[in-house]
Amino acid sequence: MILYTEDGDKVKCIKLKQPPKINSKNDYWDNFERNINDQKVKFWFTVRTNRCYFYFIFQKEWYKTDMSSVDGVDLWHYLQEMGEGLYGENKQNTR
């Protein structure tokens, strides 16, 4: 599946056959929530062995994506720093 940011940057997402093992012993996990189209969506992320991923549920299916778009845009900036302002809602302080 390919998603697009508001600026048209492509984000390749891989559908997972089973949910990720969130909060497993050996991994660092954290999450944050954002409203997208009036729905609260939780994004989980992990940093492991120099690989960084976001995991999320879309239409009851689990997906994984790198933390940068196909075009090299940092998705962490889009999701964490820009927050809800990306989706046409009031920009809120995420810190």
PDB file of N, CA and C in Angstrom:
ATOM      1  N   MET A   1       0.856  -1.166   0.000  1.00  0.00           N
ATOM      2  CA  MET A   1       0.000   0.000   0.000  1.00  0.00           C
ATOM      3  C   MET A   1       0.904   1.231   0.000  1.00  0.00           C
ATOM      4  N   ILE A   2       0.509   2.239  -0.726  1.00  0.00           N
ATOM      5  CA  ILE A   2       1.241   3.507  -0.734  1.00  0.00           C
ATOM      6  C   ILE A   2       0.314   4.596  -0.212  1.00  0.00           C
ATOM      7  N   LEU A   3       0.793   5.315   0.798  1.00  0.00           N
ATOM      8  CA  LEU A   3       0.085   6.481   1.308  1.00  0.00           C
ATOM      9  C   LEU A   3       0.830   7.715   0.839  1.00  0.00           C
ATOM     10  N   TYR A   4       0.168   8.860   0.907  1.00  0.00           N
ATOM     11  CA  TYR A   4       0.790  10.119   0.501  1.00  0.00           C
ATOM     12  C   TYR A   4       0.648  11.144   1.608  1.00  0.00           C
ATOM     13  N   THR A   5       1.720  11.910   1.855  1.00  0.00           N
ATOM     14  CA  THR A   5       1.630  13.016   2.797  1.00  0.00           C
ATOM     15  C   THR A   5       0.868  14.152   2.124  1.00  0.00           C
ATOM     16  N   GLU A   6       0.561  15.171   2.906  1.00  0.00           N
ATOM     17  CA  GLU A   6      -0.160  16.321   2.369  1.00  0.00           C
ATOM     18  C   GLU A   6       0.593  16.965   1.206  1.00  0.00           C
ATOM     19  N   ASP A   7       1.922  16.893   1.226  1.00  0.00           N
ATOM     20  CA  ASP A   7       2.744  17.482   0.165  1.00  0.00           C
ATOM     21  C   ASP A   7       2.977  16.537  -1.007  1.00  0.00           C
ATOM     22  N   GLY A   8       2.356  15.355  -0.969  1.00  0.00           N
ATOM     23  CA  GLY A   8       2.471  14.423  -2.082  1.00  0.00           C
ATOM     24  C   GLY A   8       3.651  13.474  -2.020  1.00  0.00           C
ATOM     25  N   ASP A   9       4.347  13.417  -0.885  1.00  0.00           N
ATOM     26  CA  ASP A   9       5.457  12.473  -0.742  1.00  0.00           C
ATOM     27  C   ASP A   9       4.906  11.062  -0.543  1.00  0.00           C
ATOM     28  N   LYS A  10       5.490  10.086  -1.246  1.00  0.00           N
ATOM     29  CA  LYS A  10       5.029   8.698  -1.156  1.00  0.00           C
ATOM     30  C   LYS A  10       5.570   8.022   0.092  1.00  0.00           C
ATOM     31  N   VAL A  11       4.709   7.201   0.718  1.00  0.00           N
ATOM     32  CA  VAL A  11       5.102   6.405   1.872  1.00  0.00           C
ATOM     33  C   VAL A  11       4.701   4.960   1.589  1.00  0.00           C
ATOM     34  N   LYS A  12       5.697   4.084   1.375  1.00  0.00           N
ATOM     35  CA  LYS A  12       5.408   2.668   1.138  1.00  0.00           C
ATOM     36  C   LYS A  12       5.113   1.991   2.467  1.00  0.00           C
ATOM     37  N   CYS A  13       4.004   1.262   2.517  1.00  0.00           N
ATOM     38  CA  CYS A  13       3.606   0.554   3.728  1.00  0.00           C
ATOM     39  C   CYS A  13       3.457  -0.929   3.407  1.00  0.00           C
ATOM     40  N   ILE A  14       3.987  -1.767   4.265  1.00  0.00           N
ATOM     41  CA  ILE A  14       3.930  -3.209   4.072  1.00  0.00           C
ATOM     42  C   ILE A  14       2.882  -3.785   5.012  1.00  0.00           C
ATOM     43  N   LYS A  15       1.915  -4.551   4.456  1.00  0.00           N
ATOM     44  CA  LYS A  15       0.908  -5.206   5.282  1.00  0.00           C
ATOM     45  C   LYS A  15       1.564  -6.383   5.998  1.00  0.00           C
ATOM     46  N   LEU A  16       1.338  -6.470   7.309  1.00  0.00           N
ATOM     47  CA  LEU A  16       1.928  -7.540   8.105  1.00  0.00           C
ATOM     48  C   LEU A  16       0.973  -8.726   8.194  1.00  0.00           C
ATOM     49  N   LYS A  17       1.519  -9.921   8.186  1.00  0.00           N
ATOM     50  CA  LYS A  17       0.699 -11.125   8.309  1.00  0.00           C
ATOM     51  C   LYS A  17       0.221 -11.323   9.736  1.00  0.00           C
ATOM     52  N   GLN A  18       0.988 -10.812  10.700  1.00  0.00           N
ATOM     53  CA  GLN A  18       0.588 -10.872  12.099  1.00  0.00           C
ATOM     54  C   GLN A  18       1.048  -9.598  12.802  1.00  0.00           C
ATOM     55  N   PRO A  19       0.387  -9.227  13.892  1.00  0.00           N
ATOM     56  CA  PRO A  19       0.758  -7.992  14.595  1.00  0.00           C
ATOM     57  C   PRO A  19       2.197  -8.046  15.092  1.00  0.00           C
ATOM     58  N   PRO A  20       2.848  -6.891  15.198  1.00  0.00           N
ATOM     59  CA  PRO A  20       4.209  -6.865  15.748  1.00  0.00           C
ATOM     60  C   PRO A  20       4.182  -7.207  17.236  1.00  0.00           C
ATOM     61  N   LYS A  21       5.302  -7.652  17.755  1.00  0.00           N
ATOM     62  CA  LYS A  21       5.408  -7.982  19.183  1.00  0.00           C
ATOM     63  C   LYS A  21       5.756  -6.712  19.949  1.00  0.00           C
ATOM     64  N   ILE A  22       4.757  -5.905  20.168  1.00  0.00           N
ATOM     65  CA  ILE A  22       4.964  -4.628  20.851  1.00  0.00           C
ATOM     66  C   ILE A  22       5.283  -4.882  22.319  1.00  0.00           C
ATOM     67  N   ASN A  23       6.251  -4.131  22.820  1.00  0.00           N
ATOM     68  CA  ASN A  23       6.715  -4.226  24.205  1.00  0.00           C
ATOM     69  C   ASN A  23       7.408  -5.547  24.514  1.00  0.00           C
ATOM     70  N   SER A  24       8.007  -6.165  23.504  1.00  0.00           N
ATOM     71  CA  SER A  24       8.788  -7.371  23.779  1.00  0.00           C
ATOM     72  C   SER A  24      10.018  -6.992  24.599  1.00  0.00           C
ATOM     73  N   LYS A  25      10.577  -7.945  25.301  1.00  0.00           N
ATOM     74  CA  LYS A  25      11.655  -7.686  26.266  1.00  0.00           C
ATOM     75  C   LYS A  25      12.857  -6.943  25.690  1.00  0.00           C
ATOM     76  N   ASN A  26      13.305  -7.325  24.523  1.00  0.00           N
ATOM     77  CA  ASN A  26      14.578  -6.827  24.008  1.00  0.00           C
ATOM     78  C   ASN A  26      14.474  -5.569  23.152  1.00  0.00           C
ATOM     79  N   ASP A  27      13.293  -5.068  22.940  1.00  0.00           N
ATOM     80  CA  ASP A  27      13.111  -3.916  22.057  1.00  0.00           C
ATOM     81  C   ASP A  27      12.626  -2.706  22.841  1.00  0.00           C
ATOM     82  N   TYR A  28      12.973  -1.525  22.349  1.00  0.00           N
ATOM     83  CA  TYR A  28      12.446  -0.282  22.901  1.00  0.00           C
ATOM     84  C   TYR A  28      11.230   0.114  22.070  1.00  0.00           C
ATOM     85  N   TRP A  29      10.097   0.312  22.724  1.00  0.00           N
ATOM     86  CA  TRP A  29       8.871   0.715  22.026  1.00  0.00           C
ATOM     87  C   TRP A  29       8.303   1.964  22.678  1.00  0.00           C
ATOM     88  N   ASP A  30       7.667   2.796  21.874  1.00  0.00           N
ATOM     89  CA  ASP A  30       6.912   3.927  22.396  1.00  0.00           C
ATOM     90  C   ASP A  30       5.790   4.197  21.404  1.00  0.00           C
ATOM     91  N   ASN A  31       4.875   5.071  21.762  1.00  0.00           N
ATOM     92  CA  ASN A  31       3.779   5.370  20.839  1.00  0.00           C
ATOM     93  C   ASN A  31       3.255   6.766  21.082  1.00  0.00           C
ATOM     94  N   PHE A  32       2.486   7.247  20.139  1.00  0.00           N
ATOM     95  CA  PHE A  32       1.775   8.505  20.284  1.00  0.00           C
ATOM     96  C   PHE A  32       0.517   8.419  19.434  1.00  0.00           C
ATOM     97  N   GLU A  33      -0.446   9.276  19.719  1.00  0.00           N
ATOM     98  CA  GLU A  33      -1.710   9.264  18.987  1.00  0.00           C
ATOM     99  C   GLU A  33      -1.876  10.559  18.216  1.00  0.00           C
ATOM    100  N   ARG A  34      -2.537  10.464  17.077  1.00  0.00           N
ATOM    101  CA  ARG A  34      -2.878  11.624  16.262  1.00  0.00           C
ATOM    102  C   ARG A  34      -4.297  11.439  15.740  1.00  0.00           C
ATOM    103  N   ASN A  35      -5.002  12.536  15.573  1.00  0.00           N
ATOM    104  CA  ASN A  35      -6.313  12.471  14.946  1.00  0.00           C
ATOM    105  C   ASN A  35      -6.156  12.581  13.443  1.00  0.00           C
ATOM    106  N   ILE A  36      -6.701  11.620  12.734  1.00  0.00           N
ATOM    107  CA  ILE A  36      -6.700  11.643  11.279  1.00  0.00           C
ATOM    108  C   ILE A  36      -8.139  11.459  10.835  1.00  0.00           C
ATOM    109  N   ASN A  37      -8.659  12.441  10.140  1.00  0.00           N
ATOM    110  CA  ASN A  37     -10.058  12.411   9.706  1.00  0.00           C
ATOM    111  C   ASN A  37     -10.996  12.105  10.871  1.00  0.00           C
ATOM    112  N   ASP A  38     -10.818  12.823  11.977  1.00  0.00           N
ATOM    113  CA  ASP A  38     -11.643  12.700  13.180  1.00  0.00           C
ATOM    114  C   ASP A  38     -11.571  11.333  13.844  1.00  0.00           C
ATOM    115  N   GLN A  39     -10.584  10.537  13.519  1.00  0.00           N
ATOM    116  CA  GLN A  39     -10.379   9.259  14.195  1.00  0.00           C
ATOM    117  C   GLN A  39      -9.029   9.283  14.886  1.00  0.00           C
ATOM    118  N   LYS A  40      -8.981   8.778  16.109  1.00  0.00           N
ATOM    119  CA  LYS A  40      -7.720   8.704  16.842  1.00  0.00           C
ATOM    120  C   LYS A  40      -6.955   7.481  16.355  1.00  0.00           C
ATOM    121  N   VAL A  41      -5.741   7.702  15.848  1.00  0.00           N
ATOM    122  CA  VAL A  41      -4.894   6.623  15.342  1.00  0.00           C
ATOM    123  C   VAL A  41      -3.637   6.578  16.193  1.00  0.00           C
ATOM    124  N   LYS A  42      -3.278   5.386  16.648  1.00  0.00           N
ATOM    125  CA  LYS A  42      -2.071   5.230  17.457  1.00  0.00           C
ATOM    126  C   LYS A  42      -0.946   4.721  16.568  1.00  0.00           C
ATOM    127  N   PHE A  43       0.196   5.401  16.629  1.00  0.00           N
ATOM    128  CA  PHE A  43       1.397   4.998  15.898  1.00  0.00           C
ATOM    129  C   PHE A  43       2.408   4.468  16.903  1.00  0.00           C
ATOM    130  N   TRP A  44       2.842   3.242  16.725  1.00  0.00           N
ATOM    131  CA  TRP A  44       3.905   2.675  17.553  1.00  0.00           C
ATOM    132  C   TRP A  44       5.201   2.808  16.786  1.00  0.00           C
ATOM    133  N   PHE A  45       6.300   2.960  17.490  1.00  0.00           N
ATOM    134  CA  PHE A  45       7.574   3.008  16.793  1.00  0.00           C
ATOM    135  C   PHE A  45       8.646   2.325  17.621  1.00  0.00           C
ATOM    136  N   THR A  46       9.641   1.820  16.933  1.00  0.00           N
ATOM    137  CA  THR A  46      10.761   1.167  17.586  1.00  0.00           C
ATOM    138  C   THR A  46      12.042   1.521  16.860  1.00  0.00           C
ATOM    139  N   VAL A  47      13.123   1.515  17.590  1.00  0.00           N
ATOM    140  CA  VAL A  47      14.444   1.719  17.005  1.00  0.00           C
ATOM    141  C   VAL A  47      15.256   0.488  17.390  1.00  0.00           C
ATOM    142  N   ARG A  48      15.696  -0.266  16.392  1.00  0.00           N
ATOM    143  CA  ARG A  48      16.375  -1.526  16.672  1.00  0.00           C
ATOM    144  C   ARG A  48      17.411  -1.794  15.594  1.00  0.00           C
ATOM    145  N   THR A  49      18.611  -2.058  15.968  1.00  0.00           N
ATOM    146  CA  THR A  49      19.691  -2.420  15.052  1.00  0.00           C
ATOM    147  C   THR A  49      19.782  -1.444  13.878  1.00  0.00           C
ATOM    148  N   ASN A  50      19.763  -0.166  14.185  1.00  0.00           N
ATOM    149  CA  ASN A  50      19.860   0.885  13.158  1.00  0.00           C
ATOM    150  C   ASN A  50      18.710   0.872  12.157  1.00  0.00           C
ATOM    151  N   ARG A  51      17.624   0.213  12.492  1.00  0.00           N
ATOM    152  CA  ARG A  51      16.441   0.248  11.631  1.00  0.00           C
ATOM    153  C   ARG A  51      15.294   0.836  12.435  1.00  0.00           C
ATOM    154  N   CYS A  52      14.581   1.775  11.856  1.00  0.00           N
ATOM    155  CA  CYS A  52      13.502   2.462  12.560  1.00  0.00           C
ATOM    156  C   CYS A  52      12.208   2.282  11.780  1.00  0.00           C
ATOM    157  N   TYR A  53      11.163   1.911  12.482  1.00  0.00           N
ATOM    158  CA  TYR A  53       9.889   1.656  11.816  1.00  0.00           C
ATOM    159  C   TYR A  53       8.737   2.288  12.578  1.00  0.00           C
ATOM    160  N   PHE A  54       7.678   2.621  11.839  1.00  0.00           N
ATOM    161  CA  PHE A  54       6.384   2.939  12.421  1.00  0.00           C
ATOM    162  C   PHE A  54       5.469   1.761  12.140  1.00  0.00           C
ATOM    163  N   TYR A  55       4.624   1.407  13.109  1.00  0.00           N
ATOM    164  CA  TYR A  55       3.604   0.378  12.937  1.00  0.00           C
ATOM    165  C   TYR A  55       2.262   1.031  13.221  1.00  0.00           C
ATOM    166  N   PHE A  56       1.233   0.691  12.438  1.00  0.00           N
ATOM    167  CA  PHE A  56      -0.081   1.271  12.672  1.00  0.00           C
ATOM    168  C   PHE A  56      -1.161   0.345  12.131  1.00  0.00           C
ATOM    169  N   ILE A  57      -2.396   0.572  12.587  1.00  0.00           N
ATOM    170  CA  ILE A  57      -3.544  -0.209  12.121  1.00  0.00           C
ATOM    171  C   ILE A  57      -4.367   0.672  11.202  1.00  0.00           C
ATOM    172  N   PHE A  58      -4.678   0.165  10.019  1.00  0.00           N
ATOM    173  CA  PHE A  58      -5.516   0.868   9.056  1.00  0.00           C
ATOM    174  C   PHE A  58      -6.547  -0.124   8.543  1.00  0.00           C
ATOM    175  N   GLN A  59      -7.814   0.200   8.701  1.00  0.00           N
ATOM    176  CA  GLN A  59      -8.912  -0.681   8.307  1.00  0.00           C
ATOM    177  C   GLN A  59      -8.702  -2.097   8.836  1.00  0.00           C
ATOM    178  N   LYS A  60      -8.384  -2.176  10.130  1.00  0.00           N
ATOM    179  CA  LYS A  60      -8.238  -3.429  10.877  1.00  0.00           C
ATOM    180  C   LYS A  60      -7.079  -4.309  10.419  1.00  0.00           C
ATOM    181  N   GLU A  61      -6.144  -3.754   9.649  1.00  0.00           N
ATOM    182  CA  GLU A  61      -4.954  -4.489   9.210  1.00  0.00           C
ATOM    183  C   GLU A  61      -3.712  -3.774   9.738  1.00  0.00           C
ATOM    184  N   TRP A  62      -2.710  -4.533  10.145  1.00  0.00           N
ATOM    185  CA  TRP A  62      -1.449  -3.965  10.617  1.00  0.00           C
ATOM    186  C   TRP A  62      -0.537  -3.650   9.448  1.00  0.00           C
ATOM    187  N   TYR A  63       0.140  -2.491   9.523  1.00  0.00           N
ATOM    188  CA  TYR A  63       1.095  -2.076   8.496  1.00  0.00           C
ATOM    189  C   TYR A  63       2.387  -1.616   9.153  1.00  0.00           C
ATOM    190  N   LYS A  64       3.469  -1.678   8.385  1.00  0.00           N
ATOM    191  CA  LYS A  64       4.777  -1.211   8.831  1.00  0.00           C
ATOM    192  C   LYS A  64       5.336  -0.303   7.749  1.00  0.00           C
ATOM    193  N   THR A  65       6.012   0.767   8.164  1.00  0.00           N
ATOM    194  CA  THR A  65       6.686   1.639   7.212  1.00  0.00           C
ATOM    195  C   THR A  65       7.990   2.141   7.819  1.00  0.00           C
ATOM    196  N   ASP A  66       8.947   2.458   6.965  1.00  0.00           N
ATOM    197  CA  ASP A  66      10.183   3.076   7.434  1.00  0.00           C
ATOM    198  C   ASP A  66       9.865   4.470   7.961  1.00  0.00           C
ATOM    199  N   MET A  67      10.802   5.053   8.678  1.00  0.00           N
ATOM    200  CA  MET A  67      10.589   6.395   9.216  1.00  0.00           C
ATOM    201  C   MET A  67      10.923   7.492   8.220  1.00  0.00           C
ATOM    202  N   SER A  68      11.091   7.133   6.955  1.00  0.00           N
ATOM    203  CA  SER A  68      11.249   8.157   5.919  1.00  0.00           C
ATOM    204  C   SER A  68      10.454   7.724   4.695  1.00  0.00           C
ATOM    205  N   SER A  69      10.002   8.698   3.931  1.00  0.00           N
ATOM    206  CA  SER A  69       9.210   8.406   2.744  1.00  0.00           C
ATOM    207  C   SER A  69      10.124   7.951   1.609  1.00  0.00           C
ATOM    208  N   VAL A  70       9.514   7.503   0.519  1.00  0.00           N
ATOM    209  CA  VAL A  70      10.263   7.097  -0.668  1.00  0.00           C
ATOM    210  C   VAL A  70      11.135   8.250  -1.147  1.00  0.00           C
ATOM    211  N   ASP A  71      10.625   9.470  -0.991  1.00  0.00           N
ATOM    212  CA  ASP A  71      11.332  10.663  -1.444  1.00  0.00           C
ATOM    213  C   ASP A  71      12.321  11.197  -0.404  1.00  0.00           C
ATOM    214  N   GLY A  72      12.513  10.467   0.696  1.00  0.00           N
ATOM    215  CA  GLY A  72      13.490  10.862   1.705  1.00  0.00           C
ATOM    216  C   GLY A  72      12.981  11.828   2.758  1.00  0.00           C
ATOM    217  N   VAL A  73      11.668  12.040   2.824  1.00  0.00           N
ATOM    218  CA  VAL A  73      11.106  12.946   3.820  1.00  0.00           C
ATOM    219  C   VAL A  73      11.032  12.221   5.165  1.00  0.00           C
ATOM    220  N   ASP A  74      11.439  12.888   6.228  1.00  0.00           N
ATOM    221  CA  ASP A  74      11.442  12.311   7.570  1.00  0.00           C
ATOM    222  C   ASP A  74      10.015  12.269   8.112  1.00  0.00           C
ATOM    223  N   LEU A  75       9.441  11.070   8.231  1.00  0.00           N
ATOM    224  CA  LEU A  75       8.062  10.941   8.700  1.00  0.00           C
ATOM    225  C   LEU A  75       7.930  11.257  10.182  1.00  0.00           C
ATOM    226  N   TRP A  76       9.021  11.100  10.924  1.00  0.00           N
ATOM    227  CA  TRP A  76       8.969  11.486  12.333  1.00  0.00           C
ATOM    228  C   TRP A  76       8.605  12.962  12.438  1.00  0.00           C
ATOM    229  N   HIS A  77       9.203  13.788  11.592  1.00  0.00           N
ATOM    230  CA  HIS A  77       8.896  15.219  11.584  1.00  0.00           C
ATOM    231  C   HIS A  77       7.420  15.427  11.262  1.00  0.00           C
ATOM    232  N   TYR A  78       6.917  14.730  10.260  1.00  0.00           N
ATOM    233  CA  TYR A  78       5.510  14.882   9.888  1.00  0.00           C
ATOM    234  C   TYR A  78       4.574  14.473  11.013  1.00  0.00           C
ATOM    235  N   LEU A  79       4.823  13.332  11.623  1.00  0.00           N
ATOM    236  CA  LEU A  79       3.874  12.799  12.593  1.00  0.00           C
ATOM    237  C   LEU A  79       4.046  13.374  13.990  1.00  0.00           C
ATOM    238  N   GLN A  80       5.282  13.532  14.434  1.00  0.00           N
ATOM    239  CA  GLN A  80       5.512  13.955  15.812  1.00  0.00           C
ATOM    240  C   GLN A  80       5.616  15.468  15.949  1.00  0.00           C
ATOM    241  N   GLU A  81       6.427  16.114  15.135  1.00  0.00           N
ATOM    242  CA  GLU A  81       6.647  17.553  15.265  1.00  0.00           C
ATOM    243  C   GLU A  81       5.495  18.365  14.679  1.00  0.00           C
ATOM    244  N   MET A  82       5.043  18.005  13.497  1.00  0.00           N
ATOM    245  CA  MET A  82       3.963  18.754  12.856  1.00  0.00           C
ATOM    246  C   MET A  82       2.612  18.385  13.453  1.00  0.00           C
ATOM    247  N   GLY A  83       2.466  17.128  13.854  1.00  0.00           N
ATOM    248  CA  GLY A  83       1.248  16.687  14.520  1.00  0.00           C
ATOM    249  C   GLY A  83       0.005  16.878  13.681  1.00  0.00           C
ATOM    250  N   GLU A  84      -1.067  17.277  14.355  1.00  0.00           N
ATOM    251  CA  GLU A  84      -2.362  17.348  13.701  1.00  0.00           C
ATOM    252  C   GLU A  84      -2.454  18.462  12.679  1.00  0.00           C
ATOM    253  N   GLY A  85      -1.523  19.405  12.701  1.00  0.00           N
ATOM    254  CA  GLY A  85      -1.522  20.474  11.718  1.00  0.00           C
ATOM    255  C   GLY A  85      -1.428  19.953  10.296  1.00  0.00           C
ATOM    256  N   LEU A  86      -0.883  18.762  10.129  1.00  0.00           N
ATOM    257  CA  LEU A  86      -0.784  18.169   8.793  1.00  0.00           C
ATOM    258  C   LEU A  86      -2.137  17.810   8.220  1.00  0.00           C
ATOM    259  N   TYR A  87      -3.101  17.608   9.084  1.00  0.00           N
ATOM    260  CA  TYR A  87      -4.398  17.124   8.637  1.00  0.00           C
ATOM    261  C   TYR A  87      -5.458  18.209   8.652  1.00  0.00           C
ATOM    262  N   GLY A  88      -5.026  19.466   8.614  1.00  0.00           N
ATOM    263  CA  GLY A  88      -5.963  20.573   8.497  1.00  0.00           C
ATOM    264  C   GLY A  88      -6.619  20.960   9.807  1.00  0.00           C
ATOM    265  N   GLU A  89      -6.168  20.403  10.922  1.00  0.00           N
ATOM    266  CA  GLU A  89      -6.730  20.753  12.210  1.00  0.00           C
ATOM    267  C   GLU A  89      -5.786  21.726  12.902  1.00  0.00           C
ATOM    268  N   ASN A  90      -6.187  22.223  14.055  1.00  0.00           N
ATOM    269  CA  ASN A  90      -5.335  23.161  14.787  1.00  0.00           C
ATOM    270  C   ASN A  90      -4.040  22.483  15.199  1.00  0.00           C
ATOM    271  N   LYS A  91      -2.941  23.151  14.931  1.00  0.00           N
ATOM    272  CA  LYS A  91      -1.636  22.609  15.319  1.00  0.00           C
ATOM    273  C   LYS A  91      -1.501  22.691  16.833  1.00  0.00           C
ATOM    274  N   GLN A  92      -1.108  21.567  17.449  1.00  0.00           N
ATOM    275  CA  GLN A  92      -0.969  21.520  18.892  1.00  0.00           C
ATOM    276  C   GLN A  92       0.477  21.254  19.251  1.00  0.00           C
ATOM    277  N   ASN A  93       0.855  21.696  20.424  1.00  0.00           N
ATOM    278  CA  ASN A  93       2.205  21.435  20.910  1.00  0.00           C
ATOM    279  C   ASN A  93       2.303  19.966  21.301  1.00  0.00           C
ATOM    280  N   THR A  94       3.257  19.234  20.695  1.00  0.00           N
ATOM    281  CA  THR A  94       3.363  17.800  20.945  1.00  0.00           C
ATOM    282  C   THR A  94       4.414  17.478  21.992  1.00  0.00           C
ATOM    283  N   ARG A  95       4.996  18.467  22.612  1.00  0.00           N
ATOM    284  CA  ARG A  95       6.053  18.200  23.601  1.00  0.00           C
ATOM    285  C   ARG A  95       5.525  18.284  24.992  1.00  0.00           C
TER     286      ARG A  95
END
